[in-house]
Coordinates of C-alpha atoms and ligand atoms in Angstrom, one line a residue:
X235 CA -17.3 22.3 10.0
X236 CA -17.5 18.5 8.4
X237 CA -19.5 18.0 11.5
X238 CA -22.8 20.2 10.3
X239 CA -22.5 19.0 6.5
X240 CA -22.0 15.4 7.8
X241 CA -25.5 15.4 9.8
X242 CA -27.0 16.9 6.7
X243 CA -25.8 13.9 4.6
X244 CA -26.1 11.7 6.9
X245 CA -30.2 12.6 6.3
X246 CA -29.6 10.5 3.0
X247 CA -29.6 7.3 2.0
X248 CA -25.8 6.1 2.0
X249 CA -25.5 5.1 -1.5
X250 CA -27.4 8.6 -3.3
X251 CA -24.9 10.6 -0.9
X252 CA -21.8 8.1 -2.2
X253 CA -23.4 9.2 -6.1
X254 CA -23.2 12.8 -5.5
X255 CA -19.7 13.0 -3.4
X256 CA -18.8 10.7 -6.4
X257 CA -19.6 13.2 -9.0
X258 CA -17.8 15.9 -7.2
X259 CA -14.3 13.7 -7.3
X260 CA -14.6 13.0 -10.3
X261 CA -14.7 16.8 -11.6
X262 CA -11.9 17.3 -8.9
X263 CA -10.1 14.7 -10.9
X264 CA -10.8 15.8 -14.2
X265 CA -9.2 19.0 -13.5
X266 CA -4.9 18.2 -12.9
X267 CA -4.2 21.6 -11.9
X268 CA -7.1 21.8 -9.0
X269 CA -6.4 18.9 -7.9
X270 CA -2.4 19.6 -7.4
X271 CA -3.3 22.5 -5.9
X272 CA -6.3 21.0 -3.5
X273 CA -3.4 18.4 -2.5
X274 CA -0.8 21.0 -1.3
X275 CA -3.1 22.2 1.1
X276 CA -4.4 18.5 2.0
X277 CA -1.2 16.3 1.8
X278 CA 1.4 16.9 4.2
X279 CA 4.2 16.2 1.9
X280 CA 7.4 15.1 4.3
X281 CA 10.3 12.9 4.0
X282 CA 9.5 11.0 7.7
X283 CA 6.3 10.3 6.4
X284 CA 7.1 8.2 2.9
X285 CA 7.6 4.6 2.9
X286 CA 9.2 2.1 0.2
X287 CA 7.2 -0.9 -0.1
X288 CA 7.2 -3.9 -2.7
X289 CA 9.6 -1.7 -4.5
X290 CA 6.9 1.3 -4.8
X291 CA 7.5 4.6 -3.0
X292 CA 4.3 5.8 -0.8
X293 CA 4.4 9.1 0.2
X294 CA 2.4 9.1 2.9
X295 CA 1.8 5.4 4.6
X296 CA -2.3 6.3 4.6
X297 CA -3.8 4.6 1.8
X298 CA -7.7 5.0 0.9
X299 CA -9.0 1.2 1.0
X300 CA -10.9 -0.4 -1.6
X301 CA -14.6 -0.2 -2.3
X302 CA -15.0 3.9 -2.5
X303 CA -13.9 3.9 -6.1
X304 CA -15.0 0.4 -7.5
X305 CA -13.2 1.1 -11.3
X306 CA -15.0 4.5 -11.6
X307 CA -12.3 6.2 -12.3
X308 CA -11.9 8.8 -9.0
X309 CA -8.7 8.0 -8.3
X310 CA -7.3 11.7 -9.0
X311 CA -9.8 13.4 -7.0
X312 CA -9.4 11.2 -4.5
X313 CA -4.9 11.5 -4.5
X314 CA -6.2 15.3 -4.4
X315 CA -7.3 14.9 -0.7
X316 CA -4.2 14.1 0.6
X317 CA -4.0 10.1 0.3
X318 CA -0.6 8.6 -0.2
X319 CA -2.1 5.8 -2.2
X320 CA -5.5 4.6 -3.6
X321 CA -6.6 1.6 -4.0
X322 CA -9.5 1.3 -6.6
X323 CA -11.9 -2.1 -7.0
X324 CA -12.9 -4.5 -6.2
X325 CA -12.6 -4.9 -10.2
X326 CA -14.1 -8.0 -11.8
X327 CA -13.3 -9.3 -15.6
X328 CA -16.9 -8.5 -17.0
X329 CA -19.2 -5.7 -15.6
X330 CA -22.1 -6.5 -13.0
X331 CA -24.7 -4.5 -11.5
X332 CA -24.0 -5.9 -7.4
X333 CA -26.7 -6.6 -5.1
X334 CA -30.3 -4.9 -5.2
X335 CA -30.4 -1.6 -2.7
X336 CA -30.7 -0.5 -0.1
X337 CA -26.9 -2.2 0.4
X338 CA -24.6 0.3 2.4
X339 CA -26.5 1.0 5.8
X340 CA -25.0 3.8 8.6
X341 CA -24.9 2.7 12.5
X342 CA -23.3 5.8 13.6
X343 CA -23.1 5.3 17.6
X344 CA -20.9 2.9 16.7
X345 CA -18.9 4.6 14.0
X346 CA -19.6 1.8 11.5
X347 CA -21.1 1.2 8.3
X348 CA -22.4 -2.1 6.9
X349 CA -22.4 -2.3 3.3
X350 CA -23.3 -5.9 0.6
X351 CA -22.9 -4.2 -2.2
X352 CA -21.7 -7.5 -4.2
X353 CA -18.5 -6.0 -6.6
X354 CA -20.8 -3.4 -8.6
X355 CA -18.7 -2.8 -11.0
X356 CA -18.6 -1.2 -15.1
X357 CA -15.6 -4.7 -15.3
X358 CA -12.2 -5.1 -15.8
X359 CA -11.8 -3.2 -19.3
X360 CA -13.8 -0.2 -19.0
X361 CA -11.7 0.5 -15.6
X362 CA -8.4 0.2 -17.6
X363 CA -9.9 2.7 -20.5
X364 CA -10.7 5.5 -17.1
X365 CA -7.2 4.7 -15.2
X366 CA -5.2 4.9 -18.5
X367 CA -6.5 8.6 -18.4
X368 CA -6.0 9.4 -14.8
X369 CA -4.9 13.1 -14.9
X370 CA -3.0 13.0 -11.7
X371 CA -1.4 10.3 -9.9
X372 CA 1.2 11.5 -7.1
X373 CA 1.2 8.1 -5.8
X374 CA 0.6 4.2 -5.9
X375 CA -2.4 3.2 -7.8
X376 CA -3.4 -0.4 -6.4
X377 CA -6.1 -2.4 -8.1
X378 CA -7.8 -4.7 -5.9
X379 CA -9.6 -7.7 -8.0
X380 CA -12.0 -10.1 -7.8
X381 CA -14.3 -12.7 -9.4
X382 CA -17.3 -12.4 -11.0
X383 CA -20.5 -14.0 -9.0
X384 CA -21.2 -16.5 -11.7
X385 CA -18.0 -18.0 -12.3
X386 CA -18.1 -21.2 -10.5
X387 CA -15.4 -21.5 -7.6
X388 CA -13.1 -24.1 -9.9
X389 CA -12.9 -21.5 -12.4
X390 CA -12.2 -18.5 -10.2
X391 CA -8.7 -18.3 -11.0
X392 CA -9.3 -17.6 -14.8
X393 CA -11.5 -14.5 -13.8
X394 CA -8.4 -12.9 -11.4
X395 CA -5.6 -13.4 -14.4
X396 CA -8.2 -12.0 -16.7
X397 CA -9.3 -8.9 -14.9
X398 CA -5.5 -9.2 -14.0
X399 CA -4.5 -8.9 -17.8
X400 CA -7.2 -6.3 -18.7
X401 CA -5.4 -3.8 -15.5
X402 CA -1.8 -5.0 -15.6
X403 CA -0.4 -1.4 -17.5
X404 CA -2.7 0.6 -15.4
X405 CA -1.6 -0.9 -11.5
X406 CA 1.5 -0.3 -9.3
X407 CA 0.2 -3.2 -7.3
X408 CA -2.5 -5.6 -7.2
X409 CA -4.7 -7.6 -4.6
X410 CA -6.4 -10.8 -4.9
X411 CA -9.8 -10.1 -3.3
X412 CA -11.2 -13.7 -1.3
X413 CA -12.2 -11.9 1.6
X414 CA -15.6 -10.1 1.1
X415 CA -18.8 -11.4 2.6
X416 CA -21.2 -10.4 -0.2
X417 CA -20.1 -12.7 -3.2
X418 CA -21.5 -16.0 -2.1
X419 CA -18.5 -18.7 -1.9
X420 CA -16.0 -16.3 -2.3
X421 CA -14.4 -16.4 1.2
X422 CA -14.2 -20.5 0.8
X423 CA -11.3 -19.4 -1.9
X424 CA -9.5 -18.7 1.4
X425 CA -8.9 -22.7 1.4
X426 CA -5.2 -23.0 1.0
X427 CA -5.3 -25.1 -1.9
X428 CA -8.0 -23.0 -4.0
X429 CA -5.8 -20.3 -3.0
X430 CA -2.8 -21.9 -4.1
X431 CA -4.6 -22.4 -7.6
X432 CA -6.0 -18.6 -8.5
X433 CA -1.5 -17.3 -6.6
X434 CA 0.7 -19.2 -8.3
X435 CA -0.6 -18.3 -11.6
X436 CA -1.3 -14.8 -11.1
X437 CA 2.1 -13.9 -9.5
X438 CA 3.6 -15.6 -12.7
X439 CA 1.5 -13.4 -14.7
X440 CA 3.1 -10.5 -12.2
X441 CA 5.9 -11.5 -12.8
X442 CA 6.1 -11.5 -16.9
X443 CA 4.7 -7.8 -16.4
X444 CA 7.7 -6.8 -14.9
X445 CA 7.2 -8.0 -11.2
X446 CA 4.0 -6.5 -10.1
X447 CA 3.1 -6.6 -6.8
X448 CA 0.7 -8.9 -6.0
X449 CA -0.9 -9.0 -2.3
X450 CA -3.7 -10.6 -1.1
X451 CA -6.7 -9.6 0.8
X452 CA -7.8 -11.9 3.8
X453 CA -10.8 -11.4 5.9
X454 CA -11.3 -10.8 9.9
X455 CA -13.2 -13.7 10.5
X456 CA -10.9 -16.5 9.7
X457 CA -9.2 -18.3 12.6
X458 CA -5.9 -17.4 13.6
X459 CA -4.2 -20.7 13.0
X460 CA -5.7 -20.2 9.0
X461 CA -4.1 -16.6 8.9
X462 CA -1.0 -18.0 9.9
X463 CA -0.9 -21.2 7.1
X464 CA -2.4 -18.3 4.6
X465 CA 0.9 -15.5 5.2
X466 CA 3.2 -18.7 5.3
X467 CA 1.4 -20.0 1.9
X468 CA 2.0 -15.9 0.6
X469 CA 5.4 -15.9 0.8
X470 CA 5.5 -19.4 -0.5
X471 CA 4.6 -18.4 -3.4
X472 CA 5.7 -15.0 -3.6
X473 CA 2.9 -12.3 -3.1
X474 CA 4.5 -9.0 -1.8
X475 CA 2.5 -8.6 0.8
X476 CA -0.8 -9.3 2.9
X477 CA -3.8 -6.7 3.5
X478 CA -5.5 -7.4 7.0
X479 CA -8.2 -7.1 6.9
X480 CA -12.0 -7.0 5.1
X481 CA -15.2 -6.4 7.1
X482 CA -16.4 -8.6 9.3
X483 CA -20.0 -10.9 9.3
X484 CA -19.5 -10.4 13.1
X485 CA -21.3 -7.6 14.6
X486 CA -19.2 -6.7 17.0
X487 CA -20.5 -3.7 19.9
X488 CA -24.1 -3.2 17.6
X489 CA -25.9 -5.6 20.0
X490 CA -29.2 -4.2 20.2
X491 CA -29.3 -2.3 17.0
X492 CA -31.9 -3.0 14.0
X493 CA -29.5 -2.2 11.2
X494 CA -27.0 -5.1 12.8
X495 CA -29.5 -7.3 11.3
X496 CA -28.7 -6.2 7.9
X497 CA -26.6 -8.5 6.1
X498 CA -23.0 -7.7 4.9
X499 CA -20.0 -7.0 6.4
X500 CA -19.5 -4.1 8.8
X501 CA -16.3 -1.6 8.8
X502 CA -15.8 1.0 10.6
X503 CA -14.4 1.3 14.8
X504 CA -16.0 -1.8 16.0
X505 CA -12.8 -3.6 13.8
X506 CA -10.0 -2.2 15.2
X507 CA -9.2 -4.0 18.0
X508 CA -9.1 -7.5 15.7
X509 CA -7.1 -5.6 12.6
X510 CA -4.5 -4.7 15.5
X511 CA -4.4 -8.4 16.6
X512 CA -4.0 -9.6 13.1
X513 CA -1.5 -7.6 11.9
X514 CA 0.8 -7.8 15.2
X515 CA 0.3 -11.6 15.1
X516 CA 1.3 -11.3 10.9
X517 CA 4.1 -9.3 11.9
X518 CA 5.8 -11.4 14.8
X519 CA 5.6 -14.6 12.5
X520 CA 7.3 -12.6 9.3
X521 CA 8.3 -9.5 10.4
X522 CA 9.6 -7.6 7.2
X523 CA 9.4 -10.5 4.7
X524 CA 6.0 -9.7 4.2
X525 CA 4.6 -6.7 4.9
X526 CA 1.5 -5.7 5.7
X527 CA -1.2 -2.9 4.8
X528 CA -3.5 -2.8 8.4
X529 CA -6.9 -1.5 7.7
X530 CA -10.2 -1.9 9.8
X531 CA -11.3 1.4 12.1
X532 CA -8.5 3.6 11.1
X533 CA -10.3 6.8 12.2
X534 CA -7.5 9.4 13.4
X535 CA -3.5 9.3 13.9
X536 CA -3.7 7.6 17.3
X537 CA -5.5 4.5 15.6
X538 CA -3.0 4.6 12.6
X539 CA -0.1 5.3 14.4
X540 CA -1.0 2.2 16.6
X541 CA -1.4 0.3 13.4
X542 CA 2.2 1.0 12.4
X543 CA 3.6 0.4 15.6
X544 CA 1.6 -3.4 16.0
X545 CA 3.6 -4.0 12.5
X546 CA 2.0 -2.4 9.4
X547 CA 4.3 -1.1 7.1
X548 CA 1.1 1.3 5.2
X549 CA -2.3 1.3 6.7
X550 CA -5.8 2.3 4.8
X551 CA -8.9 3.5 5.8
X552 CA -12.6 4.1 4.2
X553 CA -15.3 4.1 7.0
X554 CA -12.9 6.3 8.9
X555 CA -13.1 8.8 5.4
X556 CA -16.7 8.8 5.3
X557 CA -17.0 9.8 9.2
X558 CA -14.3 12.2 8.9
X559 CA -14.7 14.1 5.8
X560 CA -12.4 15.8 3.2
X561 CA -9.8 16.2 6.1
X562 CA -9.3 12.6 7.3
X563 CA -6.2 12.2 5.5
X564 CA -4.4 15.8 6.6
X565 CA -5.1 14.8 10.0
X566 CA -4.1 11.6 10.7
X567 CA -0.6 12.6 8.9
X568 CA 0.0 15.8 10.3
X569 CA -0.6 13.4 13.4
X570 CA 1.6 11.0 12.5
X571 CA 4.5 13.6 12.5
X572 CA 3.5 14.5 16.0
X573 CA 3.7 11.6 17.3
X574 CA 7.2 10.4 15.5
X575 CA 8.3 13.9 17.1
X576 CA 7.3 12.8 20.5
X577 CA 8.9 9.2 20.5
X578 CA 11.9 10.6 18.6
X579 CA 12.1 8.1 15.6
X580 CA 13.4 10.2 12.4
X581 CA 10.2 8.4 10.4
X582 CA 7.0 5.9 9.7
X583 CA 9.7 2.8 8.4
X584 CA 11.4 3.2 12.1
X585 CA 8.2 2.6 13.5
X586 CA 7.2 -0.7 11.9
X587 CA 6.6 -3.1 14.9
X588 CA 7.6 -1.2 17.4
X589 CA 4.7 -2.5 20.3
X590 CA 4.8 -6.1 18.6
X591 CA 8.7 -6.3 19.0
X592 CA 8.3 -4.9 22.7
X593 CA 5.9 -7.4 23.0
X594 CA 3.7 -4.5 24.6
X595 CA 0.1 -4.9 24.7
X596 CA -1.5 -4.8 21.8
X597 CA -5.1 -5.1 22.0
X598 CA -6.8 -8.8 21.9
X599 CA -10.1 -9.2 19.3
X600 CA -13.0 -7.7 21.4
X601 CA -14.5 -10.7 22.5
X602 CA -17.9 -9.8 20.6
X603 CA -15.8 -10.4 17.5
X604 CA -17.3 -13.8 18.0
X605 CA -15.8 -15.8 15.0
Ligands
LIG273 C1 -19.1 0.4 1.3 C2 -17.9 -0.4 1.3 C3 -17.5 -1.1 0.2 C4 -16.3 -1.9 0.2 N1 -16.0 -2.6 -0.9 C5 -14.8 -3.3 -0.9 C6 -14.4 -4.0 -2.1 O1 -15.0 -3.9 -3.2 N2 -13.3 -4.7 -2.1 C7 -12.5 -4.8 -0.9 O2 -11.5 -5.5 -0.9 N3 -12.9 -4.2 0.2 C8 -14.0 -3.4 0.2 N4 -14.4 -2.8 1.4 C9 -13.6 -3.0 2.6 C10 -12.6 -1.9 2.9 O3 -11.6 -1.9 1.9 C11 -11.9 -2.2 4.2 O4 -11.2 -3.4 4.2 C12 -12.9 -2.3 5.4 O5 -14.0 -1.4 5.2 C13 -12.2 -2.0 6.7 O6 -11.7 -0.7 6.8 P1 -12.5 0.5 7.4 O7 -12.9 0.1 8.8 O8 -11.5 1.7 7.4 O9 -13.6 0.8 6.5 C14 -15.6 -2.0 1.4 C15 -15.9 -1.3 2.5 C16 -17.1 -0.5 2.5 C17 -17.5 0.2 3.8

């Protein structure tokens, strides 16, 4: 049924159909006892499926990813289709307006979106006013942060503690943002030491607000020999966790196809194969001292389930969402169920690593992935 409605959105520009879908959350959101009851039918609420992570229970591993709800305050509507977490932001100190539009572009024979929308966003204490009223909240909130595009790269780590401070009551966990292609400079905070420099302040800051998670977001493009220093440097200095990964500026499998041309980052199927690699190359280096949210191409419970099993403790999904409609979530965890049924594992946490530990193969970065 999504199908029909789908090609009838799809008519529309991207961003006016993101406006109206938005408005509809929202009054989803606004109203606790519809959206409990929208989230009985949606959620499929079961023991095997919940997870304990960075001392947070999850009670589904399938998180939305960033960038649907950018501090706007959907959060609720969104829990109410059946997400086990939400992660909201990116979320800057002061408000910005993002890049000019068009700035979210559809390619969908290839399942993928590409998006610059440059962290639009109403800033860091406006979101804390909408999440302090969040009307319904049946699981983790995360709050994924960033900088604003002015501040100069030597001050970047004053803009993460202040957004940081502004969102601190409102978050269950937090995510330093260095990873998205459309602030310009921002992925060069992925140096180690600039890193170093915006982490080991904020997860003291964590830490004095009662031991917040803090996590941090990296992109698909680095090398791997970086992602490894980068999760050694994470438990260094103490983030709970690491997020693999943000789009891509690769175009990988949209040879050929005028929107490629766009700028931004593209999401969506084409990243699977290289989120798979990441996280089971992550995993084999740390195993569970540092777990690990997969996202990139999560479209059903086969492509979660072989997220889990490559080493991802939770795993997220937005382009995935926006294909799949209101459903996406119910599906991929009643499929997740099925398949712990089949392979006989009494839930998600026995899972964990399963193909990385067997060493089975996990699929390489398509080779188009050329970064
Ligand atoms: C339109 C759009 C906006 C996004 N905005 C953000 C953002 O603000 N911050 C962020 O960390 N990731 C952002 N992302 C990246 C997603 O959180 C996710 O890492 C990426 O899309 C890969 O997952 P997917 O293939 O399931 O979409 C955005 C993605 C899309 C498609």
């Amino acid at each position: 049924m999504y199908g029909l409605l789908r090609a009838f959105l799809f008519l529309f520009e991207p961003e006016r159909i993101h406006r109206f879908v938005s408005r509809l959350i929202r009054f989803l959101g606004k109203h606790a006892g519809l959206a409990a009851l929208l989230r009985r039918r949606l959620a499929v609420e079961d023991e095997r499926l919940a997870v304990r992570a960075f001392g947070l229970r999850f009670p589904s591993p399938l998180g939305l990813a960033a960038g649907f709800d950018k501090g706007e305050g959907l959060a609720a509507g969104l829990f109410a289709l059946g997400f086990g977490s939400v992660e909201v932001g990116t979320i800057t100190p002061r408000p910005q307006p993002g890049n000019p539009q068009p700035r979210m572009f559809r390619l969908p024979a290839q399942q993928a979106l590409i998006n610059r929308m440059g962290f639009n966003n109403a800033g860091a204490a406006e979101a804390s006013t909408r999440y302090r009223l969040l009307a319904f909240r049946p699981g983790p909130l995360g709050i994924n942060l960033g900088k604003n595009k002015e501040t100069p790269a030597e001050r970047a780590a004053e803009d993460y503690l202040a957004a940081f401070d502004a969102l601190a009551d409102v978050g269950d966990y937090f995510v330093v943002n260095v990873s998205s292609p459309n602030t310009p400079g921002l992925r060069d905070l992925q140096a180690p030491e600039a890193l170093r420099s915006i982490l080991v302040p904020l997860v003291a800051a964590a830490q004095a607000r009662g031991g917040k998670p803090v996590l941090l977001k990296l992109a698909p493009d680095l090398a791997d020999e970086d992602v490894d220093a980068l999760s050694d440097l994470a438990r260094e200095v103490g983030l709970a966790g690491l997020i693999l990964a943000n789009t891509t500026i690769g175009r990988p499998t949209a040879e050929g196809e005028p929107v490629a041309k766009e700028a931004g980052g593209m999401s969506g199927a084409p990243l699977l194969g290289r989120a798979l690699a990441l996280v089971s190359r992550v995993y084999l280096r740390h195993g569970s001292r540092l777990p690990i949210i997969g996202v990139g191409g999560i479209f059903d419970a086969d492509d979660a389930w072989r997220m889990i099993r490559a080493g991802a403790t939770l795993v997220q999904g937005y382009t995935g969402f926006i294909y799949g409609g209101p459903g996406y979530a119910h599906r991929i965890e009643r499929g997740l169920l099925r398949h712990l049924e089949q392979a006989g594992l009494p839930g998600i946490e026995a899972a964990v690593g399963l193909d990385a530990r067997e060493g089975a193969a996990t699929p390489s970065a398509p080779a188009r992935l050329g970064v």
